Coordinates of C-alpha atoms in Angstrom, one line a residue:
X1 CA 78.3 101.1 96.8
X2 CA 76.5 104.4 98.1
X3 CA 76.2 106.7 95.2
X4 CA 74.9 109.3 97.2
X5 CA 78.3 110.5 98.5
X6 CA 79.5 113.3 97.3
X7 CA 83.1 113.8 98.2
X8 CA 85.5 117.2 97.6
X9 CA 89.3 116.2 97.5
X10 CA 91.7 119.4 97.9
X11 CA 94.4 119.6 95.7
X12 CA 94.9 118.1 92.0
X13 CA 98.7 116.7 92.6
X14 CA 99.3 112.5 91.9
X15 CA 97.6 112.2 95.6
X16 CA 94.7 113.8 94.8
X17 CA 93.8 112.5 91.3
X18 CA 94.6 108.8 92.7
X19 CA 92.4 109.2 95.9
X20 CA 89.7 111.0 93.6
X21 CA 90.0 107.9 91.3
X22 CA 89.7 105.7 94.2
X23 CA 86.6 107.5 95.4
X24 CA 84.8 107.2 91.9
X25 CA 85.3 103.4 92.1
X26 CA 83.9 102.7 95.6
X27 CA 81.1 104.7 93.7
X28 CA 81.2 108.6 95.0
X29 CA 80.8 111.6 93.2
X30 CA 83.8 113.6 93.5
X31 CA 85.0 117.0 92.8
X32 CA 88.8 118.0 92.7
X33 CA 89.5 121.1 93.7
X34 CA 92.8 123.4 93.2
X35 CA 93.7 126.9 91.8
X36 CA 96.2 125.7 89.9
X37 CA 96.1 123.1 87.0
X38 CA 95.6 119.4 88.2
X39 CA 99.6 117.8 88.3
X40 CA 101.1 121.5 88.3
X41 CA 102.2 121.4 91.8
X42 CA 105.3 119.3 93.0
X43 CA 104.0 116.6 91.0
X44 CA 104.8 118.2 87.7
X45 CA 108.5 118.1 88.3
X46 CA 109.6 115.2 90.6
X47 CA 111.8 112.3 89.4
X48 CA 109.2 110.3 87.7
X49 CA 110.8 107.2 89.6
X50 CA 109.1 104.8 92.3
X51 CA 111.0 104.6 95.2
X52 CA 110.1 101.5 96.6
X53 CA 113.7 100.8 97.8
X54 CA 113.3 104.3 100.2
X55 CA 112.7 102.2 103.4
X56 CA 115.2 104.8 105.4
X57 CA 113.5 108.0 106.8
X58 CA 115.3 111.3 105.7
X59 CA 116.9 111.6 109.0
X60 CA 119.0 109.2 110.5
X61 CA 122.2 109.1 112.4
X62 CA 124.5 109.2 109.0
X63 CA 121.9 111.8 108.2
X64 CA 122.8 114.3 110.6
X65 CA 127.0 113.5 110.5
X66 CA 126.4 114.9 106.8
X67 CA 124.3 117.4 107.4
X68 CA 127.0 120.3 108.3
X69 CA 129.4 119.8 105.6
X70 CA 126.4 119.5 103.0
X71 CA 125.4 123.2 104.3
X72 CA 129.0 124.4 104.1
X73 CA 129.4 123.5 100.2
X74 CA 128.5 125.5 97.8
X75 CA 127.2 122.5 95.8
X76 CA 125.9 120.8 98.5
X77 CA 122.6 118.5 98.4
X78 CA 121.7 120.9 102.1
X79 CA 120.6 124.4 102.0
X80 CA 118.9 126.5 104.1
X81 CA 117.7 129.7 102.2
X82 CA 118.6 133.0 104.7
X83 CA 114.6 134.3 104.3
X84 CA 113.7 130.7 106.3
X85 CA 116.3 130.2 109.3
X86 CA 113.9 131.4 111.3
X87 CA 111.8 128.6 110.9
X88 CA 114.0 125.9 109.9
X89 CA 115.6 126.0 112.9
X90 CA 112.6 124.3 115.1
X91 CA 112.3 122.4 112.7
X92 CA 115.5 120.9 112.3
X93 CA 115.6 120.0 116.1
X94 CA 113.0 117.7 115.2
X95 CA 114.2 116.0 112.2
X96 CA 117.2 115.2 114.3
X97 CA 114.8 113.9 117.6
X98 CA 113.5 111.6 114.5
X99 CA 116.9 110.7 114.0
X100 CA 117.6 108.7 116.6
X101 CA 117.9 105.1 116.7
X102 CA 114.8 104.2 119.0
X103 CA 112.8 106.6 116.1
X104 CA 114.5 105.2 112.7
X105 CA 113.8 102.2 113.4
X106 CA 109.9 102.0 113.8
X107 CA 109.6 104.7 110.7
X108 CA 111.4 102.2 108.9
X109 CA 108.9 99.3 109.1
X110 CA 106.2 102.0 108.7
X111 CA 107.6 103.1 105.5
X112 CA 108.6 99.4 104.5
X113 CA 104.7 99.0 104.9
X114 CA 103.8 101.5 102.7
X115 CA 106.8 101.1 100.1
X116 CA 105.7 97.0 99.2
X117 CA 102.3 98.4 98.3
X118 CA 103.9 101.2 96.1
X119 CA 104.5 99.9 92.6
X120 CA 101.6 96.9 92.9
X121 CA 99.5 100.1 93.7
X122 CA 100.3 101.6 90.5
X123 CA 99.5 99.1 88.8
X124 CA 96.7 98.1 89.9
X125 CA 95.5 101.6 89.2
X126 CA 96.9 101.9 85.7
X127 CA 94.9 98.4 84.8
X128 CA 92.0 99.5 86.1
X129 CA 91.9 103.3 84.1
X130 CA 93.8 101.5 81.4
X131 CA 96.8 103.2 81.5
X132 CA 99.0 100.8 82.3
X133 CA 102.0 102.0 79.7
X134 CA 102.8 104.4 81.4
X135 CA 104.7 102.4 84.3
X136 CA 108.0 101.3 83.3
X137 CA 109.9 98.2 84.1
X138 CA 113.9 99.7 84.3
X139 CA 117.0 99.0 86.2
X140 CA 117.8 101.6 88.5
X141 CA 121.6 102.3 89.4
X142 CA 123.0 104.1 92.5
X143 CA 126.6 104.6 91.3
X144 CA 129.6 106.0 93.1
X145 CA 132.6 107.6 91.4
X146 CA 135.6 107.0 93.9
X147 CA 136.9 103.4 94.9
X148 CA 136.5 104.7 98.5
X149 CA 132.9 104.3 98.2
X150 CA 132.9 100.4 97.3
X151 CA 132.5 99.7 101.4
X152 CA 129.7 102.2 101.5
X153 CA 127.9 100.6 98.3
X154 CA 128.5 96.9 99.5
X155 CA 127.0 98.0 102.4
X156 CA 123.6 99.5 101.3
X157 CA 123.2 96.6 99.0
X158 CA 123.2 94.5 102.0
X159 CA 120.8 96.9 103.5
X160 CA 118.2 96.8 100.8
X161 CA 118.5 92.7 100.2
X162 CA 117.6 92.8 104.4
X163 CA 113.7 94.8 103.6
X164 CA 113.6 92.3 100.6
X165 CA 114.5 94.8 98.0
X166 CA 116.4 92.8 95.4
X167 CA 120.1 94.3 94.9
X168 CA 123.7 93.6 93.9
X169 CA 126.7 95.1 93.8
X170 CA 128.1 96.1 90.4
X171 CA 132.5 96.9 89.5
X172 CA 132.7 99.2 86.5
X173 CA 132.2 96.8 84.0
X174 CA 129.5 96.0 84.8
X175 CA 128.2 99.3 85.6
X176 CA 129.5 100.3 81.8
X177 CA 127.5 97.6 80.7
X178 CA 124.3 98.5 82.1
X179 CA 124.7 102.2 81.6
X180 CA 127.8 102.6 78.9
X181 CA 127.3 106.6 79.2
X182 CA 128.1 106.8 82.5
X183 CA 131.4 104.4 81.8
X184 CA 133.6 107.5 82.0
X185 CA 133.0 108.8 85.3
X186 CA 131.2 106.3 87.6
X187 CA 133.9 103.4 89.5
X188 CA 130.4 101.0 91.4
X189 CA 127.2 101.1 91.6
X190 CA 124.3 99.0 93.1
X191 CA 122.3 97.8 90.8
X192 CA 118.3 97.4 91.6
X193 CA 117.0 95.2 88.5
X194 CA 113.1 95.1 89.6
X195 CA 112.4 99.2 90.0
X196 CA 109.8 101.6 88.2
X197 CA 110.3 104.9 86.4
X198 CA 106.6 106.4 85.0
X199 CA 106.6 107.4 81.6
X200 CA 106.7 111.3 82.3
X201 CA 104.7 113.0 85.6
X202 CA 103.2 115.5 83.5
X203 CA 102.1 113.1 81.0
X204 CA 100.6 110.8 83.7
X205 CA 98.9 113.2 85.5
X206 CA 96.7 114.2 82.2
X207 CA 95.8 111.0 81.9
X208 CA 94.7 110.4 85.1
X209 CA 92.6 113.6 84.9
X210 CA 91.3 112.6 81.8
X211 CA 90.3 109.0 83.0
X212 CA 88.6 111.4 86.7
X213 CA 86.6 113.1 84.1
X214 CA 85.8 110.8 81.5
X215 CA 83.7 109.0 85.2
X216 CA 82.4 111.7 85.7
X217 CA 84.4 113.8 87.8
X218 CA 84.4 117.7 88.4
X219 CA 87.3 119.3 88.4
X220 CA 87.3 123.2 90.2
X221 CA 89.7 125.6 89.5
X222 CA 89.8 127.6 92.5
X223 CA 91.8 128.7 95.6
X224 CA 90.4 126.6 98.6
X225 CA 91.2 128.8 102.1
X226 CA 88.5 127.0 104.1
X227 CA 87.7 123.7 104.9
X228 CA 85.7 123.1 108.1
X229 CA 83.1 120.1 109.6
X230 CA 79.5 120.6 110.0
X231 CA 76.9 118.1 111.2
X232 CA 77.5 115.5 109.4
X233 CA 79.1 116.8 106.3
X234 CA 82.5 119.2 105.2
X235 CA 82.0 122.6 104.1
X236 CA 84.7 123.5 101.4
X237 CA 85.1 127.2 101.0
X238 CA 80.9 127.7 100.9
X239 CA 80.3 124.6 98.8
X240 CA 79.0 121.6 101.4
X241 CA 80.0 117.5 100.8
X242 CA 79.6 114.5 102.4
X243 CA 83.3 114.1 103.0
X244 CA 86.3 115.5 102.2
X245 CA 89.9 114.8 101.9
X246 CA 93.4 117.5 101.9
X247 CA 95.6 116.4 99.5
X248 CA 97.2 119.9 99.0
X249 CA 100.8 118.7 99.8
X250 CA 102.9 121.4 101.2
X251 CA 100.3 123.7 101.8
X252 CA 97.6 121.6 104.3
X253 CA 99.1 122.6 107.1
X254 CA 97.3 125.5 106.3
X255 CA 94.1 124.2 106.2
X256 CA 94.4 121.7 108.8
X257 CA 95.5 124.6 111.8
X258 CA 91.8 126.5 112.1
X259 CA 90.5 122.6 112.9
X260 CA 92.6 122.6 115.9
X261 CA 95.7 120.1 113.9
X262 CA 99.4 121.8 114.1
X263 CA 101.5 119.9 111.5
X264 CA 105.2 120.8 112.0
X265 CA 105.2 120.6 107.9
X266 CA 108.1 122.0 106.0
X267 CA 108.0 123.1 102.4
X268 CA 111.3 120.8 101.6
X269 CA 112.4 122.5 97.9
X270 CA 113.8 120.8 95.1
X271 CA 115.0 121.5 91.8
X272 CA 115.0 120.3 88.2
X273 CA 116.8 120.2 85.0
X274 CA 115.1 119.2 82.0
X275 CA 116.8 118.4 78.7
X276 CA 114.4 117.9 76.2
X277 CA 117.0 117.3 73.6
X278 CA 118.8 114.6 75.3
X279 CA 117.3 111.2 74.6
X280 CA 118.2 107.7 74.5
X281 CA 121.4 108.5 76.7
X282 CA 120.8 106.4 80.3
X283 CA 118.8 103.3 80.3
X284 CA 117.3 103.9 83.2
X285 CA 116.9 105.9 86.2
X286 CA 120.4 106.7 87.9
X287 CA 121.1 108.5 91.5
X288 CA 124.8 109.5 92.9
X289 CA 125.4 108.3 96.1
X290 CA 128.4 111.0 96.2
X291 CA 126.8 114.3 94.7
X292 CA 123.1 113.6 95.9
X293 CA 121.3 114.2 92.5
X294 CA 119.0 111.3 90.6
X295 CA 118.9 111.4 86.9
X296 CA 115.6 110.1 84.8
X297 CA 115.1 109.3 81.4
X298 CA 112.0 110.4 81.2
X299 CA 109.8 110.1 77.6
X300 CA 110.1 114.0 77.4
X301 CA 113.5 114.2 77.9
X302 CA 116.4 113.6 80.1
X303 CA 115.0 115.1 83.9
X304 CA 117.8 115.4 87.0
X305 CA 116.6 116.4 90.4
X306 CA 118.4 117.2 93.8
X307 CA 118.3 119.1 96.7
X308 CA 117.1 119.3 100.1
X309 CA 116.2 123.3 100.9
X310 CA 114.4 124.1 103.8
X311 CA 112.9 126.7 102.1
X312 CA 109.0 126.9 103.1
X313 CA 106.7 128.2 100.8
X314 CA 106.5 132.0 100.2
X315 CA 110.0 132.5 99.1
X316 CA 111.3 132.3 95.1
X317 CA 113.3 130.1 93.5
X318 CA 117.4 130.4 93.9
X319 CA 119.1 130.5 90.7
X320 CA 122.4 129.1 92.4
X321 CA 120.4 125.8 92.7
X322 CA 119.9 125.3 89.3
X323 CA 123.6 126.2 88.5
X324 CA 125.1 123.2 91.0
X325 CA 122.2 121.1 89.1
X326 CA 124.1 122.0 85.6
X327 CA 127.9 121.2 87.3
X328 CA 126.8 118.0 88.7
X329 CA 125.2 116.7 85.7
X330 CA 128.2 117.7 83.4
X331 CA 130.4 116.3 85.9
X332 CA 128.1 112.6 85.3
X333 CA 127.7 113.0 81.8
X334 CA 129.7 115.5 79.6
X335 CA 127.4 114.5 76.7
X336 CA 125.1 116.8 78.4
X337 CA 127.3 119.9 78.5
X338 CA 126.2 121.0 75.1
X339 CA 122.4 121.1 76.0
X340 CA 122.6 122.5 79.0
X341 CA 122.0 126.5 78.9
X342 CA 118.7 125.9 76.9
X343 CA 117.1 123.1 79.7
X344 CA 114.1 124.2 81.2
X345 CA 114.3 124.7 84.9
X346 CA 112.1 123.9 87.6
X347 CA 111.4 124.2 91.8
X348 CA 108.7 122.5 93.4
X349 CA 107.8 122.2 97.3
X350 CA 107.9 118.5 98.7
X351 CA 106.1 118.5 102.3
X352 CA 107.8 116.8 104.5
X353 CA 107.8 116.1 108.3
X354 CA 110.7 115.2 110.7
X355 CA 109.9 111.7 111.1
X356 CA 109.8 111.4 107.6
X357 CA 106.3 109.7 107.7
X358 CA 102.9 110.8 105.6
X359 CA 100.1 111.6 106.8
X360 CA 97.2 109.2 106.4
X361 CA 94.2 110.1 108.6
X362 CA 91.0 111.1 109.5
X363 CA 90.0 114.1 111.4
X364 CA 89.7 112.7 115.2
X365 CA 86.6 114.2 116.0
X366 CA 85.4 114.4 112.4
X367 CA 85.6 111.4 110.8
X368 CA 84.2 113.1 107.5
X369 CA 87.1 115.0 107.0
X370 CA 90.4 112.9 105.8
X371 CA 94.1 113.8 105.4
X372 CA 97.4 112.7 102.8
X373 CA 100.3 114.7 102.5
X374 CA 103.2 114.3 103.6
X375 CA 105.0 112.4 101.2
X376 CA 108.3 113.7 101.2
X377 CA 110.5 112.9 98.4
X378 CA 107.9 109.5 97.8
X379 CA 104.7 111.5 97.0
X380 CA 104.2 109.4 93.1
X381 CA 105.9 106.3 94.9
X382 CA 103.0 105.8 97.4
X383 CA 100.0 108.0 95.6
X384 CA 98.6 105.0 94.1
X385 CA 98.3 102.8 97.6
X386 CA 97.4 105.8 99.4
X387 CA 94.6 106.8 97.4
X388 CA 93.3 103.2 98.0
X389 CA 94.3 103.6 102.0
X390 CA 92.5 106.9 102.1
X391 CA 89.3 106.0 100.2
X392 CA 88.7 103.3 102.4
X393 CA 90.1 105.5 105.6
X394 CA 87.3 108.0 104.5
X395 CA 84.4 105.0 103.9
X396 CA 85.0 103.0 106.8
X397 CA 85.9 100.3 104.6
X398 CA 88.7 97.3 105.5
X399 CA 92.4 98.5 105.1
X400 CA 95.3 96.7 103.9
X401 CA 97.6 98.4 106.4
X402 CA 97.5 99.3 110.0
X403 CA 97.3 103.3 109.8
X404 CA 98.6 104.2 113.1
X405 CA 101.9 105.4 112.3
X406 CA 100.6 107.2 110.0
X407 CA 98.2 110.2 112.7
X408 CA 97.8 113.4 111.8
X409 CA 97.7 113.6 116.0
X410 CA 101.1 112.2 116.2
X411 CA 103.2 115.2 117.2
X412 CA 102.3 116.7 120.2
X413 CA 105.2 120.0 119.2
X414 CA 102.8 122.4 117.7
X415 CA 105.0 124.9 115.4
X416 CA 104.8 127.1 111.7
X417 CA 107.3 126.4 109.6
X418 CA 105.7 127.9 106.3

């Protein structure tokens, strides 16, 4: 190990602390750097689930058939926020190039690639630091509420037992049996026995900065606008490192455009609920296939999160979103009607790109410089495995998977979409 290294990694989400972590054990000295609090950003209010089953890219064929009548309803998993239409539009006529067949189907096994690493990742990282009680074994349920879906359900449990994702199909009682609060209003469900839930994101996140400085780490608390390659180094704002690494999520684009990389990267919104008072009620981690929203039971509280808004990153929060979050989980489980007006509320900025895929790269010319973001909605799924990928990315050391997909050269459509 060459302890001479120091390395800067830009922004404190679950990427960044798990490729800092990664860094400190092939032996560098790393700083994390953000202006905001380390786990503040999207991580502090995702899902708290590990998607390993996500093998399907955002945009497919079924993706765009749905896509119109998702924008018409008021309730709808689809929005596209009137301040934004300027740039959503280009970027929509990507997402549904991406959508074709002769597209899904190679971001599919890319994903897949990624998505058999994800939970092993985590807990090979949790051992290691340990902190391995905060990764929970759960059953995870995707439940429909009308018999009409049953052909649709029997369907995607076919499709996940094709990538080797364990599944069945579940009636309503056995659904009621796995998850008796939801025996009310739900008629199916597939039913995932092997998936992940983490104990909270905020919760994890502190510990994982806590085991990045308890090595040694430095943490800065400061706004980075500049990151730029010189000899043989990477000057961040005026500090200088060996080698650096963008983990700043939905805003590297940013960064990455003076350095002659044009990311079409959109600021994909979503929103959270988070009943604090409601404990104890779900079993485990629950999505509807019908309404589009995923429900946690996280350790702080029952967490539902939903929505799709191409909204970029400059404008606020829309307080119609949270409303359709309230009417959908009242709809799923009146128990919660009581507790809603007082749950916290919550919208973070997922970056995502059309073909759905992360970025996992080095600079072309500049080896020294190294990219992750991307993530979409899988961003604590896959932070584990890509802190590993991109530590050795960055150190020249063996990887597990073939990066290729994965280019931060990939699109050759240059475009802002911020």
């Amino acid at each position: 190990m060459d302890r001479s290294l120091h390395c800067a990694v830009v922004g404190a989400g679950f990427i960044g602390l798990c490729t800092a972590l990664e860094l400190q054990e092939r032996g560098c000295h790393v700083s994390l750097i953000d202006r905001d609090a380390p786990g503040k950003g999207a991580s502090f209010g995702n899902a708290g689930f590990i998607a390993s089953e996500a093998v399907d890219p955002l945009g497919t064929a079924d993706t765009i058939r749905k896509a119109l009548p998702m924008l018409l309803d008021h309730h709808g998993a689809l929005s596209v926020p009137a301040g934004n239409w300027h740039r959503s539009l280009p970027w929509m006529l990507r997402f549904a190039l991406s959508a074709r067949a002769e597209r899904v189907a190679p971001a599919r096994q890319a994903l897949s690639a990624l998505l058999k690493q994800a939970a092993p990742g985590w807990q090979r990282l949790l051992a290691r630091e340990g902190l391995s009680d905060h990764l929970r074994a759960v059953h995870y349920l995707r439940v429909w509420e009308k018999p009409e879906g049953v052909p649709a359900a029997q369907a995607e449990a076919a499709f996940y037992r094709q990538w080797g994702i364990e599944a069945h199909f579940a009636d309503q009682a056995e659904m009621a049996r796995l998850e008796p609060a939801l025996g009310g209003s739900i008629h199916h469900a597939v039913v995932l026995p092997k998936a992940h839930r983490v104990s909270d994101p905020w919760l994890l996140c502190q510990a994982l900065l806590a085991a990045f400085l308890q090595r040694g780490g430095r943490l800065v608390q400061e706004a980075v606008t500049r990151v730029r390659p010189e000899g043989q180094g990477v000057v961040v704002n005026t500090q200088a490192y060996d080698r650096a690494v963008v983990c700043a999520g939905a805003h590297s684009a940013e960064l990455l455009q003076p350095l002659g990389l044009r990311l079409p990267l959109m600021a994909e919104r979503g929103y959270h609920l988070n009943l604090p008072a409601v404990t104890q009620l779900l079993n485990g981690p629950v999505c509807s296939a019908d309404r589009n929203v995923f429900i946690n039971p996280l350790d702080q509280g029952l967490r539902v999160v939903g929505f799709s808004e191409l909204g970029g990153t400059r404008l606020a929060a829309r307080p119609a979103r949270f409303d359709s979050l309230r009417h959908h989980l009242g709809a799923l489980l009146p128990q919660t009607r009581a507790h809603l007006a007082q749950a916290s509320e919550w919208m973070g900025m997922r970056p995502t790109l059309p073909d759905s895929l992360p970025v996992i790269d080095t600079h072309p010319q500049h080896p020294q410089l190294g990219f992750a973001f991307g993530h979409q909605h899988i961003g604590v799924t896959l932070a584990a495995f890509t802190g590993e990928l991109m530590a050795d990315k960055l150190l020249q050391r063996p990887l597990r998977v073939d990066l290729a997909p994965y280019t931060a050269t990939r699109f050759p459509f240059t475009g802002s979409f911020q």
